[in-house]
Amino acid sequence: MKFRAHVLVSLKEGVLDTQGKAVRVSLKNMGYGSVEEVRIGKSIMISLEATSRPKAEKQVEAMCDDLLVNPLIETRSVTLEAI
Amino acid sequence: MKAAVVIFPGSNCDRDVIHALEAVSCIPTQAVWHKETSLPQDTGLVVLPGGFSYGDYLRCGAMAARSPIVPAVREHASRGGLVLGICNGFQVLTETGLLPGALLANISLEFICSNCLLKVERTDTPFTSAFKKGQIVQFPIAHHEGLFFLPENELEELEANGQVVFRYASADGSAGQQYSPNGALNGIAGIVNKGGNVLGLMPHPERASERILGSSDGLGIWNSIKEWLEGRSK
């Protein structure tokens, strides 16, 4: 079976997001006064083969632990769909 | 004992480091391609040089930290061998877990290329024995991700352990966060592991190793390492 995983990587609360801060300032300067905070993350799409959904999930979680996410500064959420 | 300089795709300070080690400091040096799985025999020092390994994709140093050579570097470090990570090499060391912390984008969001002053906080490491404690040295920095970060409690632990070796400073000898050109917490420019045999720093000593380069303060690092290596060879 083929699956597509969507890994959303965000900076943890309390980790300084300089990019998000700069974007917040720009948005405010453009007149979007309601903006309180901007956090910028990464979106990673992975297409993969697996014999079952749990196996696909397990593989993607392992990829996150081994490379995609640095747990000191980042958190993740994974969604998976069969394609 | 010799030095091994690991070259990753995108490393660009490897030749400067090799020049500083070999031509300036007379330390026998060998370049090692990242796909190797073992270090040259009699390696006493491994250098992970600066650059943009793997184009800084995903996170700086993340892919390099998973290179085939890394298990051998880890093994070398666990045996007490010296490992020095400069700039991108420091980022690689944090990604391998050999050093704590992470290097985030500079607070100004700009790439900073400038000379900076550093205070030598420790002289009892194999990398800094040739300096005087509290000495102010000048090394250049050139990076976009140099803001040293650790969660508060771990940062306190790092300080309590005395693992900070270099701190951004002023000419009069004060050091701390207000002198960080990049926003690094507590003004941290370089740290060692608990064993003191793994050093990572953002500034470039290899670019400050000859008077013609504007500073030869970097020699302190190479001279310290040389003394350590010679001591081990006896």
Short mmCIF file of C-alpha atoms in Angstrom, two decimals:
data_model
loop_
_atom_site.label_atom_id
_atom_site.label_comp_id
_atom_site.label_asym_id
_atom_site.label_seq_id
_atom_site.Cartn_x
_atom_site.Cartn_y
_atom_site.Cartn_z
CA MET A 1 0.00 0.00 0.00
CA LYS A 2 1.07 3.55 -0.63
CA PHE A 3 0.76 6.24 2.01
CA ARG A 4 1.39 9.93 2.21
CA ALA A 5 2.55 11.31 5.55
CA HIS A 6 2.39 14.95 6.47
CA VAL A 7 4.82 15.89 9.22
CA LEU A 8 4.30 19.33 10.72
CA VAL A 9 7.33 20.48 12.69
CA SER A 10 6.95 23.47 15.05
CA LEU A 11 9.33 25.19 17.41
CA LYS A 12 8.55 24.39 21.04
CA GLU A 13 6.98 26.98 23.29
CA GLY A 14 9.72 29.13 24.76
CA VAL A 15 12.15 28.60 21.87
CA LEU A 16 12.87 31.93 20.26
CA ASP A 17 11.44 32.09 16.74
CA THR A 18 13.26 35.04 15.17
CA GLN A 19 11.60 34.43 11.81
CA GLY A 20 8.14 34.41 13.36
CA LYS A 21 8.96 37.62 15.25
CA ALA A 22 10.09 39.40 12.07
CA VAL A 23 6.96 38.28 10.22
CA ARG A 24 4.77 39.46 13.12
CA VAL A 25 6.36 42.91 12.96
CA SER A 26 5.82 43.07 9.18
CA LEU A 27 2.18 42.03 9.49
CA LYS A 28 1.61 44.65 12.17
CA ASN A 29 3.29 47.32 10.05
CA MET A 30 1.00 46.35 7.18
CA GLY A 31 -1.99 47.14 9.34
CA TYR A 32 -2.83 43.72 10.76
CA GLY A 33 -3.00 45.08 14.29
CA SER A 34 -4.79 42.03 15.62
CA VAL A 35 -1.73 39.79 15.22
CA GLU A 36 -0.35 38.72 18.60
CA GLU A 37 2.13 36.04 17.73
CA VAL A 38 3.52 34.28 14.66
CA ARG A 39 5.32 30.93 14.85
CA ILE A 40 6.92 29.45 11.76
CA GLY A 41 7.47 25.75 11.30
CA LYS A 42 8.15 23.21 8.59
CA SER A 43 5.85 21.04 6.60
CA ILE A 44 7.29 17.75 5.33
CA MET A 45 5.37 15.45 2.95
CA ILE A 46 6.61 11.88 2.66
CA SER A 47 5.28 9.28 0.24
CA LEU A 48 6.05 5.73 1.28
CA GLU A 49 5.24 2.06 0.84
CA ALA A 50 4.10 -0.06 3.75
CA THR A 51 2.14 -3.28 4.18
CA SER A 52 -0.25 -1.72 6.69
CA ARG A 53 -1.22 1.60 8.21
CA PRO A 54 0.36 0.90 11.64
CA LYS A 55 3.60 -0.06 9.88
CA ALA A 56 3.57 3.17 7.89
CA GLU A 57 2.93 5.13 11.09
CA LYS A 58 5.79 3.36 12.83
CA GLN A 59 8.18 4.12 9.98
CA VAL A 60 7.29 7.81 9.92
CA GLU A 61 7.64 8.11 13.70
CA ALA A 62 11.09 6.50 13.45
CA MET A 63 12.08 8.97 10.70
CA CYS A 64 11.00 11.85 12.94
CA ASP A 65 13.07 10.52 15.85
CA ASP A 66 16.13 9.73 13.74
CA LEU A 67 16.37 12.88 11.64
CA LEU A 68 13.36 15.06 10.92
CA VAL A 69 12.79 16.54 14.37
CA ASN A 70 15.18 17.87 17.01
CA PRO A 71 13.28 17.20 20.25
CA LEU A 72 15.28 19.80 22.16
CA ILE A 73 13.71 22.64 20.19
CA GLU A 74 10.90 21.16 18.10
CA THR A 75 7.61 19.30 18.36
CA ARG A 76 5.76 17.45 15.61
CA SER A 77 2.39 16.25 14.53
CA VAL A 78 1.95 13.52 11.94
CA THR A 79 -1.05 12.80 9.77
CA LEU A 80 -1.15 9.83 7.41
CA GLU A 81 -3.39 9.02 4.47
CA ALA A 82 -3.55 6.04 2.19
CA ILE A 83 -3.18 7.00 -1.47
CA MET B 1 49.40 11.76 16.96
CA LYS B 2 47.75 13.37 14.02
CA ALA B 3 44.69 15.44 13.21
CA ALA B 4 41.84 14.34 10.95
CA VAL B 5 39.67 16.95 9.27
CA VAL B 6 36.29 15.59 8.19
CA ILE B 7 34.94 16.96 4.92
CA PHE B 8 31.19 16.93 4.34
CA PRO B 9 29.52 17.99 1.10
CA GLY B 10 29.28 21.75 1.59
CA SER B 11 32.17 22.10 4.07
CA ASN B 12 34.16 25.17 3.08
CA CYS B 13 36.56 25.85 5.94
CA ASP B 14 38.33 22.49 5.71
CA ARG B 15 41.32 23.86 3.77
CA ASP B 16 41.75 26.77 6.15
CA VAL B 17 41.75 24.39 9.10
CA ILE B 18 44.22 22.05 7.39
CA HIS B 19 46.47 25.05 6.65
CA ALA B 20 46.30 26.25 10.26
CA LEU B 21 47.05 22.77 11.61
CA GLU B 22 49.69 21.66 9.14
CA ALA B 23 51.46 24.70 7.70
CA VAL B 24 51.13 27.05 10.66
CA SER B 25 51.21 24.66 13.60
CA CYS B 26 53.14 21.65 12.16
CA ILE B 27 50.54 19.10 13.28
CA PRO B 28 50.38 16.18 10.81
CA THR B 29 46.90 16.33 9.31
CA GLN B 30 44.78 14.14 7.09
CA ALA B 31 41.52 14.98 5.35
CA VAL B 32 38.75 12.40 5.79
CA TRP B 33 35.74 12.18 3.48
CA HIS B 34 32.45 11.88 5.36
CA LYS B 35 31.65 8.54 3.69
CA GLU B 36 34.59 6.85 5.41
CA THR B 37 33.62 4.65 8.33
CA SER B 38 36.90 4.78 10.23
CA LEU B 39 39.42 7.43 11.22
CA PRO B 40 43.09 7.28 10.19
CA GLN B 41 45.32 5.32 12.55
CA ASP B 42 46.83 7.41 15.35
CA THR B 43 44.19 10.13 15.13
CA GLY B 44 44.32 12.26 18.27
CA LEU B 45 42.14 15.14 17.09
CA VAL B 46 39.09 15.17 14.82
CA VAL B 47 38.02 18.53 13.41
CA LEU B 48 34.55 19.13 12.01
CA PRO B 49 35.10 22.29 9.98
CA GLY B 50 32.78 25.15 9.13
CA GLY B 51 30.68 25.49 6.02
CA PHE B 52 27.19 24.67 4.93
CA SER B 53 27.06 20.88 5.08
CA TYR B 54 24.17 19.58 2.98
CA GLY B 55 23.23 23.17 2.16
CA ASP B 56 22.04 23.68 5.77
CA TYR B 57 18.88 21.84 4.69
CA LEU B 58 16.36 20.74 7.34
CA ARG B 59 18.47 22.04 10.27
CA CYS B 60 22.10 23.16 10.19
CA GLY B 61 24.30 20.12 10.71
CA ALA B 62 21.37 17.65 10.89
CA MET B 63 22.31 15.55 7.87
CA ALA B 64 26.05 15.70 8.50
CA ALA B 65 25.41 14.38 12.00
CA ARG B 66 24.05 11.18 10.39
CA SER B 67 27.04 10.68 8.05
CA PRO B 68 28.83 7.32 7.83
CA ILE B 69 31.94 8.75 9.59
CA VAL B 70 30.02 9.92 12.66
CA PRO B 71 29.96 6.59 14.59
CA ALA B 72 33.79 6.55 14.36
CA VAL B 73 33.93 10.15 15.66
CA ARG B 74 31.59 9.21 18.51
CA GLU B 75 33.76 6.20 19.36
CA HIS B 76 36.91 8.38 19.23
CA ALA B 77 35.28 10.89 21.61
CA SER B 78 34.16 8.14 23.99
CA ARG B 79 37.79 6.96 24.22
CA GLY B 80 38.82 10.48 25.28
CA GLY B 81 40.10 11.59 21.86
CA LEU B 82 39.76 15.27 21.00
CA VAL B 83 36.94 16.54 18.80
CA LEU B 84 36.75 20.17 17.70
CA GLY B 85 33.70 21.52 15.89
CA ILE B 86 33.96 24.99 14.41
CA CYS B 87 30.87 26.92 13.28
CA ASN B 88 28.92 24.37 11.19
CA GLY B 89 31.04 21.75 12.96
CA PHE B 90 29.63 23.00 16.29
CA GLN B 91 26.13 22.69 14.86
CA VAL B 92 26.95 19.13 13.77
CA LEU B 93 28.19 18.28 17.29
CA THR B 94 24.95 19.49 18.89
CA GLU B 95 22.99 17.46 16.33
CA THR B 96 24.97 14.32 17.17
CA GLY B 97 24.32 14.89 20.86
CA LEU B 98 28.08 14.97 21.60
CA LEU B 99 27.45 18.51 22.86
CA PRO B 100 24.25 19.86 24.42
CA GLY B 101 22.16 22.66 22.96
CA ALA B 102 21.09 23.91 19.55
CA LEU B 103 22.16 26.82 17.36
CA LEU B 104 19.20 28.92 16.27
CA ALA B 105 18.97 31.74 13.72
CA ASN B 106 20.71 34.92 14.85
CA ILE B 107 18.42 37.29 16.71
CA SER B 108 18.91 39.94 13.98
CA LEU B 109 17.96 37.36 11.33
CA GLU B 110 21.07 38.50 9.46
CA PHE B 111 24.13 36.56 8.43
CA ILE B 112 26.88 38.10 10.57
CA CYS B 113 30.43 38.23 9.30
CA SER B 114 32.64 40.21 11.68
CA ASN B 115 35.46 40.07 14.15
CA CYS B 116 34.45 39.49 17.71
CA LEU B 117 36.05 39.45 21.10
CA LEU B 118 35.86 36.40 23.32
CA LYS B 119 36.72 35.77 26.91
CA VAL B 120 38.55 32.52 27.63
CA GLU B 121 36.63 31.10 30.58
CA ARG B 122 38.62 27.89 31.02
CA THR B 123 42.27 27.06 30.49
CA ASP B 124 42.16 23.55 31.91
CA THR B 125 40.97 21.95 28.66
CA PRO B 126 43.17 20.35 25.97
CA PHE B 127 42.05 23.15 23.62
CA THR B 128 42.79 26.18 25.78
CA SER B 129 45.83 25.42 27.96
CA ALA B 130 47.97 27.95 26.05
CA PHE B 131 45.66 30.85 26.96
CA LYS B 132 45.52 32.79 30.19
CA LYS B 133 42.30 32.52 32.19
CA GLY B 134 40.10 35.51 31.43
CA GLN B 135 42.20 36.41 28.36
CA ILE B 136 40.35 38.38 25.69
CA VAL B 137 40.96 37.00 22.19
CA GLN B 138 39.75 38.04 18.76
CA PHE B 139 38.32 35.47 16.34
CA PRO B 140 35.96 36.22 13.46
CA ILE B 141 32.45 34.84 13.20
CA ALA B 142 30.55 34.16 9.96
CA HIS B 143 27.18 32.54 10.47
CA HIS B 144 23.41 32.85 10.27
CA GLU B 145 22.56 30.26 12.93
CA GLY B 146 24.75 31.00 15.94
CA LEU B 147 22.33 31.76 18.74
CA PHE B 148 23.23 29.16 21.35
CA PHE B 149 20.08 27.85 22.95
CA LEU B 150 19.32 25.50 25.82
CA PRO B 151 16.18 25.38 27.97
CA GLU B 152 16.68 27.37 31.19
CA ASN B 153 17.30 24.47 33.60
CA GLU B 154 19.76 22.78 31.25
CA LEU B 155 21.53 26.10 30.68
CA GLU B 156 21.95 26.48 34.43
CA GLU B 157 23.37 22.98 34.60
CA LEU B 158 25.82 23.74 31.76
CA GLU B 159 27.02 26.84 33.62
CA ALA B 160 27.19 25.01 36.95
CA ASN B 161 29.35 22.32 35.31
CA GLY B 162 31.67 25.03 33.98
CA GLN B 163 31.21 23.83 30.41
CA VAL B 164 31.34 27.32 28.87
CA VAL B 165 34.84 27.84 27.47
CA PHE B 166 34.39 30.94 25.28
CA ARG B 167 32.00 33.83 25.90
CA TYR B 168 31.39 36.92 23.78
CA ALA B 169 33.03 39.84 25.54
CA SER B 170 34.08 43.47 25.45
CA ALA B 171 37.67 44.73 25.30
CA ASP B 172 37.64 45.54 29.02
CA GLY B 173 36.95 41.92 29.91
CA SER B 174 33.23 41.95 30.67
CA ALA B 175 31.39 39.06 29.09
CA GLY B 176 27.78 37.96 28.77
CA GLN B 177 24.59 38.07 26.79
CA GLN B 178 24.81 41.82 26.05
CA TYR B 179 27.98 41.15 24.02
CA SER B 180 26.43 38.34 21.93
CA PRO B 181 26.47 39.50 18.31
CA ASN B 182 23.89 36.80 17.56
CA GLY B 183 21.74 36.72 20.71
CA ALA B 184 23.45 33.60 22.11
CA LEU B 185 22.15 32.88 25.61
CA ASN B 186 24.58 33.94 28.38
CA GLY B 187 26.95 35.14 25.65
CA ILE B 188 27.96 31.54 24.93
CA ALA B 189 30.35 31.22 21.98
CA GLY B 190 31.92 27.84 22.76
CA ILE B 191 31.32 24.90 25.09
CA VAL B 192 32.89 21.57 26.01
CA ASN B 193 31.32 18.27 26.98
CA LYS B 194 31.60 17.15 30.58
CA GLY B 195 34.81 15.26 29.81
CA GLY B 196 36.37 18.39 28.32
CA ASN B 197 37.57 16.54 25.20
CA VAL B 198 34.86 17.77 22.80
CA LEU B 199 34.80 21.51 22.04
CA GLY B 200 32.35 23.34 19.80
CA LEU B 201 32.55 27.02 19.03
CA MET B 202 30.94 29.38 16.54
CA PRO B 203 33.95 31.71 15.98
CA HIS B 204 36.73 30.63 13.62
CA PRO B 205 40.19 30.23 15.20
CA GLU B 206 41.60 29.04 11.86
CA ARG B 207 40.84 32.48 10.42
CA ALA B 208 42.84 34.11 13.21
CA SER B 209 46.01 32.06 13.12
CA GLU B 210 48.46 34.36 11.30
CA ARG B 211 49.23 38.03 11.75
CA ILE B 212 48.44 38.70 8.11
CA LEU B 213 44.85 37.70 8.89
CA GLY B 214 44.52 40.46 11.49
CA SER B 215 44.79 38.23 14.54
CA SER B 216 46.92 35.28 15.53
CA ASP B 217 44.98 34.58 18.73
CA GLY B 218 43.71 31.34 17.19
CA LEU B 219 47.21 29.92 17.61
CA GLY B 220 46.34 29.46 21.27
CA ILE B 221 43.95 26.67 20.28
CA TRP B 222 46.38 24.91 17.92
CA ASN B 223 49.29 25.24 20.37
CA SER B 224 47.17 23.80 23.19
CA ILE B 225 46.09 20.88 21.01
CA LYS B 226 49.65 20.29 19.83
CA GLU B 227 50.92 20.09 23.39
CA TRP B 228 48.14 17.63 24.26
CA LEU B 229 48.86 15.46 21.19
CA GLU B 230 52.60 15.45 21.86
CA GLY B 231 51.94 14.53 25.48
CA ARG B 232 49.89 11.56 24.31
CA SER B 233 52.50 10.41 21.79
CA LYS B 234 55.19 9.99 24.43
#
